[in-house]
PDB file of C-alpha atoms in Angstrom:
ATOM      1  CA  UNK A   1     -28.949-106.587  66.309  1.00 51.00           C
ATOM      2  CA  UNK A   2     -27.286-105.496  69.527  1.00 54.00           C
ATOM      3  CA  UNK A   3     -27.604-107.743  72.572  1.00 56.00           C
ATOM      4  CA  UNK A   4     -29.544-106.186  75.433  1.00 62.00           C
ATOM      5  CA  UNK A   5     -27.475-104.508  78.147  1.00 68.00           C
ATOM      6  CA  UNK A   6     -27.913-105.405  81.790  1.00 69.00           C
ATOM      7  CA  UNK A   7     -27.088-103.275  84.766  1.00 75.00           C
ATOM      8  CA  UNK A   8     -25.545-105.689  87.266  1.00 73.00           C
ATOM      9  CA  UNK A   9     -25.040-104.200  90.733  1.00 76.00           C
ATOM     10  CA  UNK A  10     -22.026-105.121  92.811  1.00 78.00           C
ATOM     11  CA  UNK A  11     -22.839-107.279  95.820  1.00 79.00           C
ATOM     12  CA  UNK A  12     -19.616-107.242  97.769  1.00 82.00           C
ATOM     13  CA  UNK A  13     -17.259-110.132  98.557  1.00 84.00           C
ATOM     14  CA  UNK A  14     -18.794-113.522  97.658  1.00 79.00           C
ATOM     15  CA  UNK A  15     -19.359-115.961 100.483  1.00 78.00           C
ATOM     16  CA  UNK A  16     -16.671-118.684 100.663  1.00 82.00           C
ATOM     17  CA  UNK A  17     -17.628-122.134  99.471  1.00 80.00           C
ATOM     18  CA  UNK A  18     -17.857-124.577 102.359  1.00 82.00           C
ATOM     19  CA  UNK A  19     -18.439-128.220 101.604  1.00 83.00           C
ATOM     20  CA  UNK A  20     -21.534-129.327 103.557  1.00 85.00           C
ATOM     21  CA  UNK A  21     -21.337-132.064 106.172  1.00 90.00           C
ATOM     22  CA  UNK A  22     -22.767-135.416 105.120  1.00 91.00           C
ATOM     23  CA  UNK A  23     -25.544-135.176 107.687  1.00 91.00           C
ATOM     24  CA  UNK A  24     -26.434-131.567 106.901  1.00 92.00           C
ATOM     25  CA  UNK A  25     -29.825-130.955 105.327  1.00 91.00           C
ATOM     26  CA  UNK A  26     -29.713-130.777 101.530  1.00 91.00           C
ATOM     27  CA  UNK A  27     -33.383-129.813 101.186  1.00 89.00           C
ATOM     28  CA  UNK A  28     -36.758-130.031 102.933  1.00 91.00           C
ATOM     29  CA  UNK A  29     -39.641-131.723 101.139  1.00 89.00           C
ATOM     30  CA  UNK A  30     -43.253-132.254 102.110  1.00 88.00           C
ATOM     31  CA  UNK A  31     -44.933-135.679 102.321  1.00 85.00           C
ATOM     32  CA  UNK A  32     -48.201-136.365 100.572  1.00 76.00           C
ATOM     33  CA  UNK A  33     -50.097-136.928 103.824  1.00 69.00           C
ATOM     34  CA  UNK A  34     -51.871-140.003 102.471  1.00 66.00           C
ATOM     35  CA  UNK A  35     -51.062-142.114 105.521  1.00 62.00           C
ATOM     36  CA  UNK A  36     -51.998-139.638 108.253  1.00 66.00           C
ATOM     37  CA  UNK A  37     -54.136-137.063 106.370  1.00 72.00           C
ATOM     38  CA  UNK A  38     -51.632-134.422 107.435  1.00 83.00           C
ATOM     39  CA  UNK A  39     -48.605-133.574 105.273  1.00 85.00           C
ATOM     40  CA  UNK A  40     -45.286-133.420 107.122  1.00 89.00           C
ATOM     41  CA  UNK A  41     -42.025-131.676 106.362  1.00 92.00           C
ATOM     42  CA  UNK A  42     -39.002-134.000 106.041  1.00 91.00           C
ATOM     43  CA  UNK A  43     -35.314-133.113 106.026  1.00 92.00           C
ATOM     44  CA  UNK A  44     -33.152-135.051 103.597  1.00 91.00           C
ATOM     45  CA  UNK A  45     -29.381-134.988 104.127  1.00 93.00           C
ATOM     46  CA  UNK A  46     -26.629-134.783 101.522  1.00 93.00           C
ATOM     47  CA  UNK A  47     -25.633-138.335 102.539  1.00 93.00           C
ATOM     48  CA  UNK A  48     -29.121-139.709 101.823  1.00 93.00           C
ATOM     49  CA  UNK A  49     -29.297-137.973  98.423  1.00 91.00           C
ATOM     50  CA  UNK A  50     -25.941-139.458  97.388  1.00 92.00           C
ATOM     51  CA  UNK A  51     -26.997-142.884  98.623  1.00 93.00           C
ATOM     52  CA  UNK A  52     -30.196-142.731  96.555  1.00 93.00           C
ATOM     53  CA  UNK A  53     -28.172-141.748  93.489  1.00 92.00           C
ATOM     54  CA  UNK A  54     -25.791-144.684  94.020  1.00 93.00           C
ATOM     55  CA  UNK A  55     -28.725-147.095  94.351  1.00 94.00           C
ATOM     56  CA  UNK A  56     -30.383-145.682  91.238  1.00 95.00           C
ATOM     57  CA  UNK A  57     -27.149-146.055  89.266  1.00 94.00           C
ATOM     58  CA  UNK A  58     -26.867-149.682  90.338  1.00 95.00           C
ATOM     59  CA  UNK A  59     -30.509-150.661  90.018  1.00 96.00           C
ATOM     60  CA  UNK A  60     -31.056-149.028  86.610  1.00 96.00           C
ATOM     61  CA  UNK A  61     -27.480-149.236  85.261  1.00 96.00           C
ATOM     62  CA  UNK A  62     -27.375-145.481  84.694  1.00 96.00           C
ATOM     63  CA  UNK A  63     -24.486-144.145  82.629  1.00 95.00           C
ATOM     64  CA  UNK A  64     -23.449-140.724  81.276  1.00 95.00           C
ATOM     65  CA  UNK A  65     -25.319-141.696  78.069  1.00 95.00           C
ATOM     66  CA  UNK A  66     -28.650-141.807  79.860  1.00 96.00           C
ATOM     67  CA  UNK A  67     -31.093-138.889  79.822  1.00 96.00           C
ATOM     68  CA  UNK A  68     -34.140-138.680  82.075  1.00 97.00           C
ATOM     69  CA  UNK A  69     -37.338-137.038  80.861  1.00 97.00           C
ATOM     70  CA  UNK A  70     -38.434-135.086  83.934  1.00 95.00           C
ATOM     71  CA  UNK A  71     -42.156-134.489  83.475  1.00 94.00           C
ATOM     72  CA  UNK A  72     -43.198-134.578  87.158  1.00 91.00           C
ATOM     73  CA  UNK A  73     -42.959-131.654  89.590  1.00 89.00           C
ATOM     74  CA  UNK A  74     -39.539-131.595  91.266  1.00 87.00           C
ATOM     75  CA  UNK A  75     -40.970-130.597  94.646  1.00 84.00           C
ATOM     76  CA  UNK A  76     -41.907-134.254  95.187  1.00 84.00           C
ATOM     77  CA  UNK A  77     -39.372-136.445  96.983  1.00 86.00           C
ATOM     78  CA  UNK A  78     -39.108-139.018  94.180  1.00 89.00           C
ATOM     79  CA  UNK A  79     -38.775-136.349  91.501  1.00 89.00           C
ATOM     80  CA  UNK A  80     -35.964-134.416  93.153  1.00 90.00           C
ATOM     81  CA  UNK A  81     -33.939-137.398  94.362  1.00 90.00           C
ATOM     82  CA  UNK A  82     -34.445-139.816  91.428  1.00 93.00           C
ATOM     83  CA  UNK A  83     -35.438-137.959  88.263  1.00 93.00           C
ATOM     84  CA  UNK A  84     -33.439-134.794  88.930  1.00 92.00           C
ATOM     85  CA  UNK A  85     -30.406-135.469  91.122  1.00 91.00           C
ATOM     86  CA  UNK A  86     -29.676-139.124  90.336  1.00 92.00           C
ATOM     87  CA  UNK A  87     -29.002-138.435  86.615  1.00 93.00           C
ATOM     88  CA  UNK A  88     -26.750-135.467  87.455  1.00 91.00           C
ATOM     89  CA  UNK A  89     -24.850-137.300  90.175  1.00 89.00           C
ATOM     90  CA  UNK A  90     -24.210-140.259  87.867  1.00 89.00           C
ATOM     91  CA  UNK A  91     -23.011-138.098  84.970  1.00 93.00           C
ATOM     92  CA  UNK A  92     -26.146-138.194  82.834  1.00 95.00           C
ATOM     93  CA  UNK A  93     -28.555-135.474  81.744  1.00 95.00           C
ATOM     94  CA  UNK A  94     -32.141-134.319  82.224  1.00 95.00           C
ATOM     95  CA  UNK A  95     -34.694-133.085  79.723  1.00 95.00           C
ATOM     96  CA  UNK A  96     -37.627-130.885  80.698  1.00 96.00           C
ATOM     97  CA  UNK A  97     -40.632-130.673  78.340  1.00 95.00           C
ATOM     98  CA  UNK A  98     -41.881-127.193  77.510  1.00 94.00           C
ATOM     99  CA  UNK A  99     -45.322-128.054  78.896  1.00 95.00           C
ATOM    100  CA  UNK A 100     -45.425-131.037  81.279  1.00 92.00           C
ATOM    101  CA  UNK A 101     -49.236-130.809  81.354  1.00 91.00           C
ATOM    102  CA  UNK A 102     -49.533-131.536  77.630  1.00 93.00           C
ATOM    103  CA  UNK A 103     -48.044-134.754  76.284  1.00 95.00           C
ATOM    104  CA  UNK A 104     -46.238-134.004  73.010  1.00 94.00           C
ATOM    105  CA  UNK A 105     -44.978-137.345  71.773  1.00 93.00           C
ATOM    106  CA  UNK A 106     -42.733-135.768  69.108  1.00 91.00           C
ATOM    107  CA  UNK A 107     -41.082-133.442  71.594  1.00 94.00           C
ATOM    108  CA  UNK A 108     -40.988-135.708  74.644  1.00 95.00           C
ATOM    109  CA  UNK A 109     -39.629-138.827  72.978  1.00 94.00           C
ATOM    110  CA  UNK A 110     -38.197-137.416  69.754  1.00 92.00           C
ATOM    111  CA  UNK A 111     -36.591-133.984  70.199  1.00 93.00           C
ATOM    112  CA  UNK A 112     -35.612-134.499  73.851  1.00 95.00           C
ATOM    113  CA  UNK A 113     -34.418-138.099  73.185  1.00 94.00           C
ATOM    114  CA  UNK A 114     -34.671-139.501  76.751  1.00 96.00           C
ATOM    115  CA  UNK A 115     -33.589-143.022  77.635  1.00 96.00           C
ATOM    116  CA  UNK A 116     -35.988-143.251  80.582  1.00 97.00           C
ATOM    117  CA  UNK A 117     -38.692-141.448  82.509  1.00 97.00           C
ATOM    118  CA  UNK A 118     -40.627-141.933  85.716  1.00 96.00           C
ATOM    119  CA  UNK A 119     -44.199-141.089  86.679  1.00 94.00           C
ATOM    120  CA  UNK A 120     -47.458-142.212  88.225  1.00 93.00           C
ATOM    121  CA  UNK A 121     -50.430-144.000  86.630  1.00 95.00           C
ATOM    122  CA  UNK A 122     -52.092-140.750  85.487  1.00 95.00           C
ATOM    123  CA  UNK A 123     -49.031-139.660  83.516  1.00 95.00           C
ATOM    124  CA  UNK A 124     -48.555-143.122  82.013  1.00 96.00           C
ATOM    125  CA  UNK A 125     -52.221-143.258  80.938  1.00 96.00           C
ATOM    126  CA  UNK A 126     -51.911-139.837  79.292  1.00 96.00           C
ATOM    127  CA  UNK A 127     -48.791-140.910  77.382  1.00 95.00           C
ATOM    128  CA  UNK A 128     -50.419-144.176  76.365  1.00 95.00           C
ATOM    129  CA  UNK A 129     -53.584-142.437  75.132  1.00 94.00           C
ATOM    130  CA  UNK A 130     -51.551-139.991  73.072  1.00 92.00           C
ATOM    131  CA  UNK A 131     -49.240-142.656  71.678  1.00 91.00           C
ATOM    132  CA  UNK A 132     -52.139-144.903  70.646  1.00 89.00           C
ATOM    133  CA  UNK A 133     -53.931-141.979  68.990  1.00 88.00           C
ATOM    134  CA  UNK A 134     -51.035-141.311  66.588  1.00 82.00           C
ATOM    135  CA  UNK A 135     -49.357-144.703  66.192  1.00 69.00           C
ATOM    136  CA  UNK A 136     -50.696-148.152  65.354  1.00 60.00           C
ATOM    137  CA  UNK A 137     -47.398-149.933  66.078  1.00 57.00           C
ATOM    138  CA  UNK A 138     -44.589-149.688  68.657  1.00 55.00           C
ATOM    139  CA  UNK A 139     -42.693-146.418  68.396  1.00 63.00           C
ATOM    140  CA  UNK A 140     -38.937-146.263  68.034  1.00 66.00           C
ATOM    141  CA  UNK A 141     -38.249-143.815  70.868  1.00 79.00           C
ATOM    142  CA  UNK A 142     -34.958-145.019  72.311  1.00 90.00           C
ATOM    143  CA  UNK A 143     -36.223-145.663  75.844  1.00 95.00           C
ATOM    144  CA  UNK A 144     -34.351-148.248  77.921  1.00 96.00           C
ATOM    145  CA  UNK A 145     -37.023-148.404  80.624  1.00 97.00           C
ATOM    146  CA  UNK A 146     -39.961-146.612  82.250  1.00 97.00           C
ATOM    147  CA  UNK A 147     -40.444-146.295  86.017  1.00 96.00           C
ATOM    148  CA  UNK A 148     -43.849-146.247  87.658  1.00 95.00           C
ATOM    149  CA  UNK A 149     -44.832-145.600  91.274  1.00 89.00           C
ATOM    150  CA  UNK A 150     -47.111-143.672  93.576  1.00 86.00           C
ATOM    151  CA  UNK A 151     -49.922-146.182  93.143  1.00 88.00           C
ATOM    152  CA  UNK A 152     -50.458-149.566  91.545  1.00 90.00           C
ATOM    153  CA  UNK A 153     -50.431-149.488  87.750  1.00 93.00           C
ATOM    154  CA  UNK A 154     -53.235-151.434  86.092  1.00 94.00           C
ATOM    155  CA  UNK A 155     -51.912-154.526  84.323  1.00 95.00           C
ATOM    156  CA  UNK A 156     -53.506-153.610  80.996  1.00 95.00           C
ATOM    157  CA  UNK A 157     -51.925-150.115  81.131  1.00 95.00           C
ATOM    158  CA  UNK A 158     -48.512-151.551  81.892  1.00 95.00           C
ATOM    159  CA  UNK A 159     -48.790-154.087  79.114  1.00 95.00           C
ATOM    160  CA  UNK A 160     -50.048-151.597  76.531  1.00 95.00           C
ATOM    161  CA  UNK A 161     -47.473-148.986  77.513  1.00 95.00           C
ATOM    162  CA  UNK A 162     -44.650-151.506  77.089  1.00 94.00           C
ATOM    163  CA  UNK A 163     -46.040-152.389  73.680  1.00 92.00           C
ATOM    164  CA  UNK A 164     -46.422-148.763  72.584  1.00 92.00           C
ATOM    165  CA  UNK A 165     -43.016-147.556  73.807  1.00 93.00           C
ATOM    166  CA  UNK A 166     -41.019-150.718  73.278  1.00 92.00           C
ATOM    167  CA  UNK A 167     -39.517-150.537  76.774  1.00 95.00           C
ATOM    168  CA  UNK A 168     -40.072-152.410  80.060  1.00 95.00           C
ATOM    169  CA  UNK A 169     -42.236-150.660  82.676  1.00 97.00           C
ATOM    170  CA  UNK A 170     -40.637-151.071  86.100  1.00 97.00           C
ATOM    171  CA  UNK A 171     -42.803-150.904  89.185  1.00 96.00           C
ATOM    172  CA  UNK A 172     -41.233-149.765  92.430  1.00 95.00           C
ATOM    173  CA  UNK A 173     -42.166-148.947  96.029  1.00 93.00           C
ATOM    174  CA  UNK A 174     -41.051-145.726  97.677  1.00 92.00           C
ATOM    175  CA  UNK A 175     -42.020-143.041 100.156  1.00 90.00           C
ATOM    176  CA  UNK A 176     -40.742-139.568 100.946  1.00 89.00           C
ATOM    177  CA  UNK A 177     -39.172-140.729 104.217  1.00 91.00           C
ATOM    178  CA  UNK A 178     -37.128-143.564 102.707  1.00 92.00           C
ATOM    179  CA  UNK A 179     -36.673-143.005  99.009  1.00 92.00           C
ATOM    180  CA  UNK A 180     -37.004-146.094  96.812  1.00 95.00           C
ATOM    181  CA  UNK A 181     -37.384-149.112  99.071  1.00 93.00           C
ATOM    182  CA  UNK A 182     -37.729-151.802  96.412  1.00 95.00           C
ATOM    183  CA  UNK A 183     -37.822-151.887  92.621  1.00 97.00           C
ATOM    184  CA  UNK A 184     -37.842-154.018  89.528  1.00 97.00           C
ATOM    185  CA  UNK A 185     -34.804-153.601  87.314  1.00 96.00           C
ATOM    186  CA  UNK A 186     -34.300-153.414  83.539  1.00 95.00           C
ATOM    187  CA  UNK A 187     -33.417-156.729  81.908  1.00 90.00           C
ATOM    188  CA  UNK A 188     -31.332-158.709  82.651  1.00 91.00           C
ATOM    189  CA  UNK A 189     -31.859-157.554  86.231  1.00 91.00           C
ATOM    190  CA  UNK A 190     -34.526-158.938  88.604  1.00 91.00           C
ATOM    191  CA  UNK A 191     -38.018-158.241  87.200  1.00 92.00           C
ATOM    192  CA  UNK A 192     -41.452-159.620  88.069  1.00 92.00           C
ATOM    193  CA  UNK A 193     -44.470-157.821  86.661  1.00 89.00           C
ATOM    194  CA  UNK A 194     -47.180-156.946  89.180  1.00 89.00           C
ATOM    195  CA  UNK A 195     -44.736-156.658  92.101  1.00 92.00           C
ATOM    196  CA  UNK A 196     -42.647-153.811  93.542  1.00 91.00           C
ATOM    197  CA  UNK A 197     -39.448-155.752  92.962  1.00 94.00           C
ATOM    198  CA  UNK A 198     -36.516-156.452  95.270  1.00 93.00           C
ATOM    199  CA  UNK A 199     -35.284-154.230  98.152  1.00 94.00           C
ATOM    200  CA  UNK A 200     -31.748-152.960  98.486  1.00 95.00           C
ATOM    201  CA  UNK A 201     -29.785-155.636 100.401  1.00 94.00           C
ATOM    202  CA  UNK A 202     -29.869-155.352 104.188  1.00 93.00           C
ATOM    203  CA  UNK A 203     -32.421-152.513 104.361  1.00 94.00           C
ATOM    204  CA  UNK A 204     -35.818-154.196 104.791  1.00 94.00           C
ATOM    205  CA  UNK A 205     -37.398-156.448 107.404  1.00 95.00           C
ATOM    206  CA  UNK A 206     -40.961-157.779 107.743  1.00 95.00           C
ATOM    207  CA  UNK A 207     -41.895-157.919 111.433  1.00 96.00           C
ATOM    208  CA  UNK A 208     -44.850-158.488 113.755  1.00 96.00           C
ATOM    209  CA  UNK A 209     -46.314-156.048 116.281  1.00 95.00           C
ATOM    210  CA  UNK A 210     -43.384-156.734 118.622  1.00 95.00           C
ATOM    211  CA  UNK A 211     -40.752-156.040 115.911  1.00 94.00           C
ATOM    212  CA  UNK A 212     -39.886-159.720 115.617  1.00 96.00           C
ATOM    213  CA  UNK A 213     -38.939-161.019 112.183  1.00 96.00           C
ATOM    214  CA  UNK A 214     -41.637-162.977 110.399  1.00 96.00           C
ATOM    215  CA  UNK A 215     -41.062-166.035 108.230  1.00 94.00           C
ATOM    216  CA  UNK A 216     -41.345-165.893 104.465  1.00 90.00           C
ATOM    217  CA  UNK A 217     -44.925-165.576 103.248  1.00 90.00           C
ATOM    218  CA  UNK A 218     -46.291-163.921 106.420  1.00 94.00           C
ATOM    219  CA  UNK A 219     -47.843-160.463 106.402  1.00 95.00           C
ATOM    220  CA  UNK A 220     -46.496-157.847 108.796  1.00 96.00           C
ATOM    221  CA  UNK A 221     -45.020-154.387 109.183  1.00 95.00           C
ATOM    222  CA  UNK A 222     -42.108-153.097 107.141  1.00 93.00           C
ATOM    223  CA  UNK A 223     -39.004-151.848 108.938  1.00 94.00           C
ATOM    224  CA  UNK A 224     -36.728-149.908 106.613  1.00 95.00           C
ATOM    225  CA  UNK A 225     -33.128-148.906 107.329  1.00 94.00           C
ATOM    226  CA  UNK A 226     -30.128-147.630 105.410  1.00 93.00           C
ATOM    227  CA  UNK A 227     -28.542-144.408 104.250  1.00 93.00           C
ATOM    228  CA  UNK A 228     -31.519-143.101 102.293  1.00 94.00           C
ATOM    229  CA  UNK A 229     -33.744-142.480 105.315  1.00 93.00           C
ATOM    230  CA  UNK A 230     -34.593-138.965 106.463  1.00 91.00           C
ATOM    231  CA  UNK A 231     -33.358-137.650 109.828  1.00 84.00           C
ATOM    232  CA  UNK A 232     -36.874-136.851 111.028  1.00 84.00           C
ATOM    233  CA  UNK A 233     -39.845-134.574 110.626  1.00 87.00           C
TER     234      UNK A 233
END
């Protein structure tokens, strides 16, 4: 059988490749609007994307042998910076399910053979329901860890998901404007169930209304700094 022929028009001289400046915008992504009721457009620089990849590599000990199952829409900040770009920038790979709206355990965790995935409580619950419907014991799926964020994950879901998948479920805290602010890490790294983990060193302060640092144990406002922040709205 002959391969189909394509008529490819000429488009002139290609534009020269120019390496972007560190502070140049890599992409623009929209916030969820949960804090203000109005979604905002944020500009993320090449520098911030690379910084998030470096942090992900350190926090989760990512290697070229790791593969991320990307089952969340990549137009979200976390999806594009962590589940899409971090694996590529650390030498790993990404697997996309044929239908991210339908959990296929055999495809997702068998054929695609990921070592980790990230999602919110709804996705985790769907995976757990499907896994429990077809297995009565922990599956051998090759996952090193599972990330969860976007909202608090119920303790029973976290516990049952860890049992079903045989991998630790790592809670983290993030927002579109800052990337991941704090996270739990795979063993033997810092891990405490029911918390959002530890922040990247030197990037987080807890302050009062006058921006004065508060002592340990006091509630206040979070001030976040570092290379992963956006330039503005």
